[in-house]
Coordinates of C-alpha atoms in Angstrom, one line a residue:
Chain A
A1056 CA 50.7 -93.0 -98.7
Q1057 CA 47.6 -91.3 -97.3
S1058 CA 44.7 -92.7 -94.4
V1059 CA 42.4 -92.4 -92.8
T1060 CA 41.7 -93.2 -89.3
Q1061 CA 37.5 -93.4 -87.8
L1062 CA 37.3 -95.0 -84.4
G1063 CA 34.0 -96.4 -83.8
S1064 CA 32.0 -97.9 -86.2
H1065 CA 28.9 -97.5 -84.5
V1066 CA 27.7 -94.2 -82.0
S1067 CA 24.4 -94.1 -80.6
V1068 CA 23.4 -91.1 -79.1
S1069 CA 20.5 -89.6 -78.2
E1070 CA 17.9 -86.8 -80.4
G1071 CA 19.0 -83.6 -78.3
A1072 CA 22.9 -84.6 -77.7
L1073 CA 26.4 -84.0 -79.1
V1074 CA 27.3 -85.8 -81.6
L1075 CA 30.6 -86.6 -82.0
L1076 CA 32.7 -87.9 -84.4
R1077 CA 36.1 -88.8 -84.2
C1078 CA 38.8 -88.9 -87.5
N1079 CA 42.4 -89.0 -87.7
Y1080 CA 44.6 -88.7 -91.5
S1081 CA 48.2 -89.8 -92.1
S1082 CA 49.3 -87.8 -95.0
S1083 CA 52.9 -87.2 -96.1
V1084 CA 51.7 -82.7 -97.2
P1085 CA 49.6 -81.5 -95.7
P1086 CA 46.4 -82.7 -96.7
Y1087 CA 43.1 -81.8 -97.8
L1088 CA 40.2 -83.6 -95.4
F1089 CA 37.1 -84.1 -96.0
W1090 CA 33.3 -85.5 -94.0
Y1091 CA 30.8 -87.4 -96.4
V1092 CA 27.0 -88.6 -95.1
Q1093 CA 25.9 -91.2 -97.1
Y1094 CA 22.5 -92.2 -96.3
P1095 CA 20.9 -95.9 -97.4
N1096 CA 20.8 -96.6 -101.4
Q1097 CA 22.5 -92.7 -102.3
G1098 CA 25.5 -90.9 -102.9
L1099 CA 27.5 -89.2 -100.6
Q1100 CA 27.0 -85.4 -100.3
L1101 CA 29.7 -83.2 -99.1
L1102 CA 29.3 -82.1 -95.5
L1103 CA 32.1 -80.3 -94.4
K1104 CA 35.9 -79.6 -95.9
Y1105 CA 39.4 -78.6 -94.7
T1106 CA 41.7 -76.1 -97.5
S1107 CA 44.0 -75.4 -95.0
A1108 CA 42.8 -71.8 -94.8
A1109 CA 40.8 -72.0 -91.5
T1110 CA 41.2 -74.6 -88.4
L1111 CA 37.3 -74.7 -87.2
V1112 CA 35.5 -75.1 -90.3
K1113 CA 31.6 -75.0 -90.8
G1114 CA 29.3 -77.2 -92.8
I1115 CA 26.2 -78.1 -93.8
N1116 CA 22.9 -79.4 -90.7
G1117 CA 25.0 -78.0 -88.4
F1118 CA 28.3 -79.7 -89.0
E1119 CA 31.5 -78.2 -88.4
A1120 CA 34.8 -80.1 -87.6
E1121 CA 37.9 -78.6 -86.5
F1122 CA 41.6 -79.8 -87.8
K1123 CA 44.5 -80.1 -85.2
K1124 CA 46.9 -81.3 -87.1
S1125 CA 49.1 -81.4 -83.9
E1126 CA 46.7 -84.1 -83.2
T1127 CA 46.1 -85.6 -86.7
S1128 CA 42.5 -85.4 -85.9
F1129 CA 39.6 -83.8 -87.4
H1130 CA 36.9 -84.9 -85.2
L1131 CA 33.1 -84.5 -86.6
T1132 CA 31.2 -82.2 -84.0
K1133 CA 27.2 -81.1 -83.7
P1134 CA 25.6 -80.0 -81.0
S1135 CA 22.2 -81.6 -80.5
A1136 CA 21.4 -84.4 -82.7
H1137 CA 18.2 -84.8 -84.9
M1138 CA 16.2 -88.6 -86.2
S1139 CA 17.5 -87.0 -89.3
D1140 CA 20.9 -87.5 -89.3
A1141 CA 21.1 -91.0 -89.1
A1142 CA 23.6 -91.6 -91.8
E1143 CA 27.0 -93.2 -92.9
Y1144 CA 29.5 -91.0 -91.9
F1145 CA 32.6 -90.8 -93.7
C1146 CA 36.6 -88.6 -93.3
A1147 CA 38.2 -88.2 -96.4
V1148 CA 41.7 -87.0 -97.5
S1149 CA 43.5 -85.6 -100.2
E1150 CA 47.1 -84.5 -100.9
A1151 CA 46.9 -82.8 -103.9
G1152 CA 43.1 -81.2 -103.9
G1153 CA 39.5 -82.7 -103.9
G1154 CA 38.6 -82.2 -107.4
A1155 CA 42.3 -83.2 -108.4
D1156 CA 43.1 -86.3 -107.5
G1157 CA 40.6 -89.8 -106.3
L1158 CA 40.0 -89.5 -102.2
T1159 CA 40.7 -91.9 -99.4
F1160 CA 38.2 -93.0 -97.4
G1161 CA 37.9 -93.9 -93.8
K1162 CA 35.6 -97.4 -92.9
G1163 CA 32.8 -94.7 -91.9
T1164 CA 31.0 -94.6 -88.7
H1165 CA 26.9 -95.7 -88.6
L1166 CA 25.6 -92.6 -86.6
I1167 CA 22.6 -94.1 -84.7
I1168 CA 20.0 -91.1 -83.3
Q1169 CA 17.4 -92.6 -79.7
P1170 CA 14.5 -91.0 -79.4
Chain B
G485 CA 24.3 -76.3 -109.3
A486 CA 27.5 -79.9 -110.0
V487 CA 24.6 -82.4 -110.5
V488 CA 25.9 -85.9 -111.5
S489 CA 23.9 -88.1 -112.3
Q490 CA 24.7 -92.4 -112.7
H491 CA 22.3 -95.0 -114.6
P492 CA 20.7 -96.9 -114.5
S493 CA 20.5 -96.9 -110.3
W494 CA 20.5 -101.1 -110.2
V495 CA 21.0 -103.4 -112.5
I496 CA 20.5 -107.7 -111.8
C497 CA 22.2 -109.4 -114.1
K498 CA 23.5 -113.2 -115.1
S499 CA 26.9 -114.3 -114.9
G500 CA 29.0 -113.8 -117.7
T501 CA 27.9 -111.0 -118.9
S502 CA 29.5 -107.7 -119.3
V503 CA 27.5 -104.4 -117.6
K504 CA 27.5 -100.8 -118.6
I505 CA 27.2 -97.7 -116.2
E506 CA 27.1 -94.4 -117.4
C507 CA 27.9 -90.9 -115.2
R508 CA 27.8 -88.2 -116.2
S509 CA 27.8 -84.0 -115.0
L510 CA 24.9 -82.6 -115.8
D511 CA 25.4 -78.5 -115.6
F512 CA 28.9 -77.9 -115.6
Q513 CA 32.2 -80.4 -117.6
A514 CA 34.5 -82.4 -116.0
T515 CA 38.5 -83.1 -116.1
T516 CA 38.6 -85.6 -113.8
M517 CA 35.9 -88.3 -112.7
F518 CA 36.2 -90.7 -110.1
W519 CA 35.1 -94.7 -110.1
Y520 CA 34.3 -95.9 -106.5
R521 CA 33.5 -99.1 -105.7
Q522 CA 32.0 -100.3 -102.4
F523 CA 30.9 -103.6 -100.4
P524 CA 28.9 -103.6 -98.6
K525 CA 28.7 -102.6 -95.4
Q526 CA 32.7 -101.4 -95.9
S527 CA 34.1 -97.6 -97.5
L528 CA 35.0 -96.9 -100.7
M529 CA 37.7 -97.7 -102.6
L530 CA 39.0 -95.5 -105.3
M531 CA 39.1 -98.4 -108.9
A532 CA 40.2 -95.8 -110.8
T533 CA 40.4 -91.6 -112.4
S534 CA 39.6 -91.0 -116.0
N535 CA 40.5 -87.9 -117.9
E536 CA 38.5 -87.1 -120.4
G537 CA 40.6 -88.1 -123.8
S538 CA 43.5 -90.5 -121.5
K539 CA 43.5 -93.5 -120.4
A540 CA 41.8 -94.6 -117.1
T541 CA 45.2 -94.5 -113.9
Y542 CA 43.8 -97.5 -111.9
E543 CA 44.5 -98.2 -109.1
Q544 CA 46.3 -101.2 -107.8
G545 CA 44.6 -104.3 -107.6
V546 CA 41.9 -103.3 -109.8
E547 CA 41.8 -105.1 -113.5
K548 CA 42.2 -102.7 -115.6
D549 CA 41.1 -105.6 -119.0
K550 CA 37.3 -106.7 -116.2
F551 CA 36.8 -102.6 -115.6
L552 CA 36.9 -100.9 -119.0
I553 CA 36.6 -97.0 -118.5
N554 CA 35.9 -94.9 -121.1
H555 CA 35.9 -91.2 -120.5
A556 CA 34.6 -89.7 -124.3
S557 CA 33.8 -86.1 -123.7
L558 CA 34.1 -83.6 -120.5
T559 CA 30.6 -84.6 -119.4
L560 CA 30.4 -88.2 -119.6
S561 CA 32.5 -91.1 -118.9
T562 CA 31.1 -94.8 -118.6
L563 CA 32.5 -98.4 -116.6
T564 CA 31.7 -101.9 -118.2
V565 CA 32.0 -104.6 -116.4
T566 CA 32.9 -107.0 -118.2
S567 CA 32.5 -111.0 -118.0
A568 CA 30.7 -110.4 -114.7
H569 CA 30.8 -112.2 -111.7
P570 CA 29.1 -111.9 -108.3
E571 CA 31.6 -111.2 -106.5
D572 CA 31.9 -108.7 -108.7
S573 CA 28.6 -107.9 -107.3
S574 CA 28.8 -103.9 -105.6
F575 CA 27.5 -100.8 -105.7
Y576 CA 29.3 -98.5 -108.2
I577 CA 30.2 -94.7 -107.2
C578 CA 31.0 -92.2 -109.6
S579 CA 32.9 -88.6 -109.4
A580 CA 33.4 -85.8 -111.5
S581 CA 36.1 -82.8 -111.0
P582 CA 34.9 -79.9 -112.6
V583 CA 37.6 -78.0 -114.7
A584 CA 38.5 -74.9 -114.3
G585 CA 36.3 -71.5 -112.3
V586 CA 34.6 -71.3 -110.0
L587 CA 33.3 -74.8 -108.9
R588 CA 36.9 -76.0 -110.2
N589 CA 38.1 -73.4 -107.3
Q590 CA 35.6 -75.5 -104.0
E591 CA 37.8 -78.3 -104.6
T592 CA 36.2 -80.1 -104.7
Q593 CA 34.4 -83.5 -106.4
Y594 CA 30.7 -83.9 -106.4
F595 CA 29.3 -87.1 -106.2
G596 CA 26.9 -89.2 -108.3
P597 CA 24.5 -90.6 -107.1
G598 CA 25.4 -95.3 -107.3
T599 CA 24.6 -97.8 -109.2
R600 CA 23.9 -101.0 -107.2
L601 CA 25.7 -103.7 -109.6
L602 CA 23.9 -107.6 -108.4
V603 CA 25.9 -110.5 -111.0
L604 CA 23.5 -114.1 -110.6

């Protein structure tokens, strides 16, 4: 069975500082990994995804994530936080591809940006 | 492209009534649609997977007789919460997986904006 662990339900950073949101996964097969962002009362927007190509994945809004098989991690980073980045972030895993089966989500990390 | 809509965006109903939520893929055809539920300040939990023209597959612990799913076409899936109770109050989000083609190759499912259900 697949699972996702997001360390830290809340992360607070200053505007302009590095953003690091942690995600560890468990999967019995090579996984597909995703990061989604959710703004209040809205659905999910895909930030980026890993599908066994390059281990460093670049996404939208300046975010990127690195797949590390040895650490079973897929941490999300952004060099310089912006106020508009304040939102809920979800890491998700799929074993059959992002479109073929339902995703298993982590519990989410609420990102707070301090001015 | 790849827009998914949900209707209604929010609904308030009395306990014991049924509520239907629609999920539409507006600019692509969807082989598969998924229904998730999100309780306040919690993650999304997959409820069921529906494929056009066949019965939905429900996740363990989800009552199929309470949450009726119909996927009558490649662009529409509906979730009906039957005899709703206050504990069914939640944020229901659907997603759609495109049929073969450019979008399919992106190995992504596209999410709707969600429907907030409040049962009084």
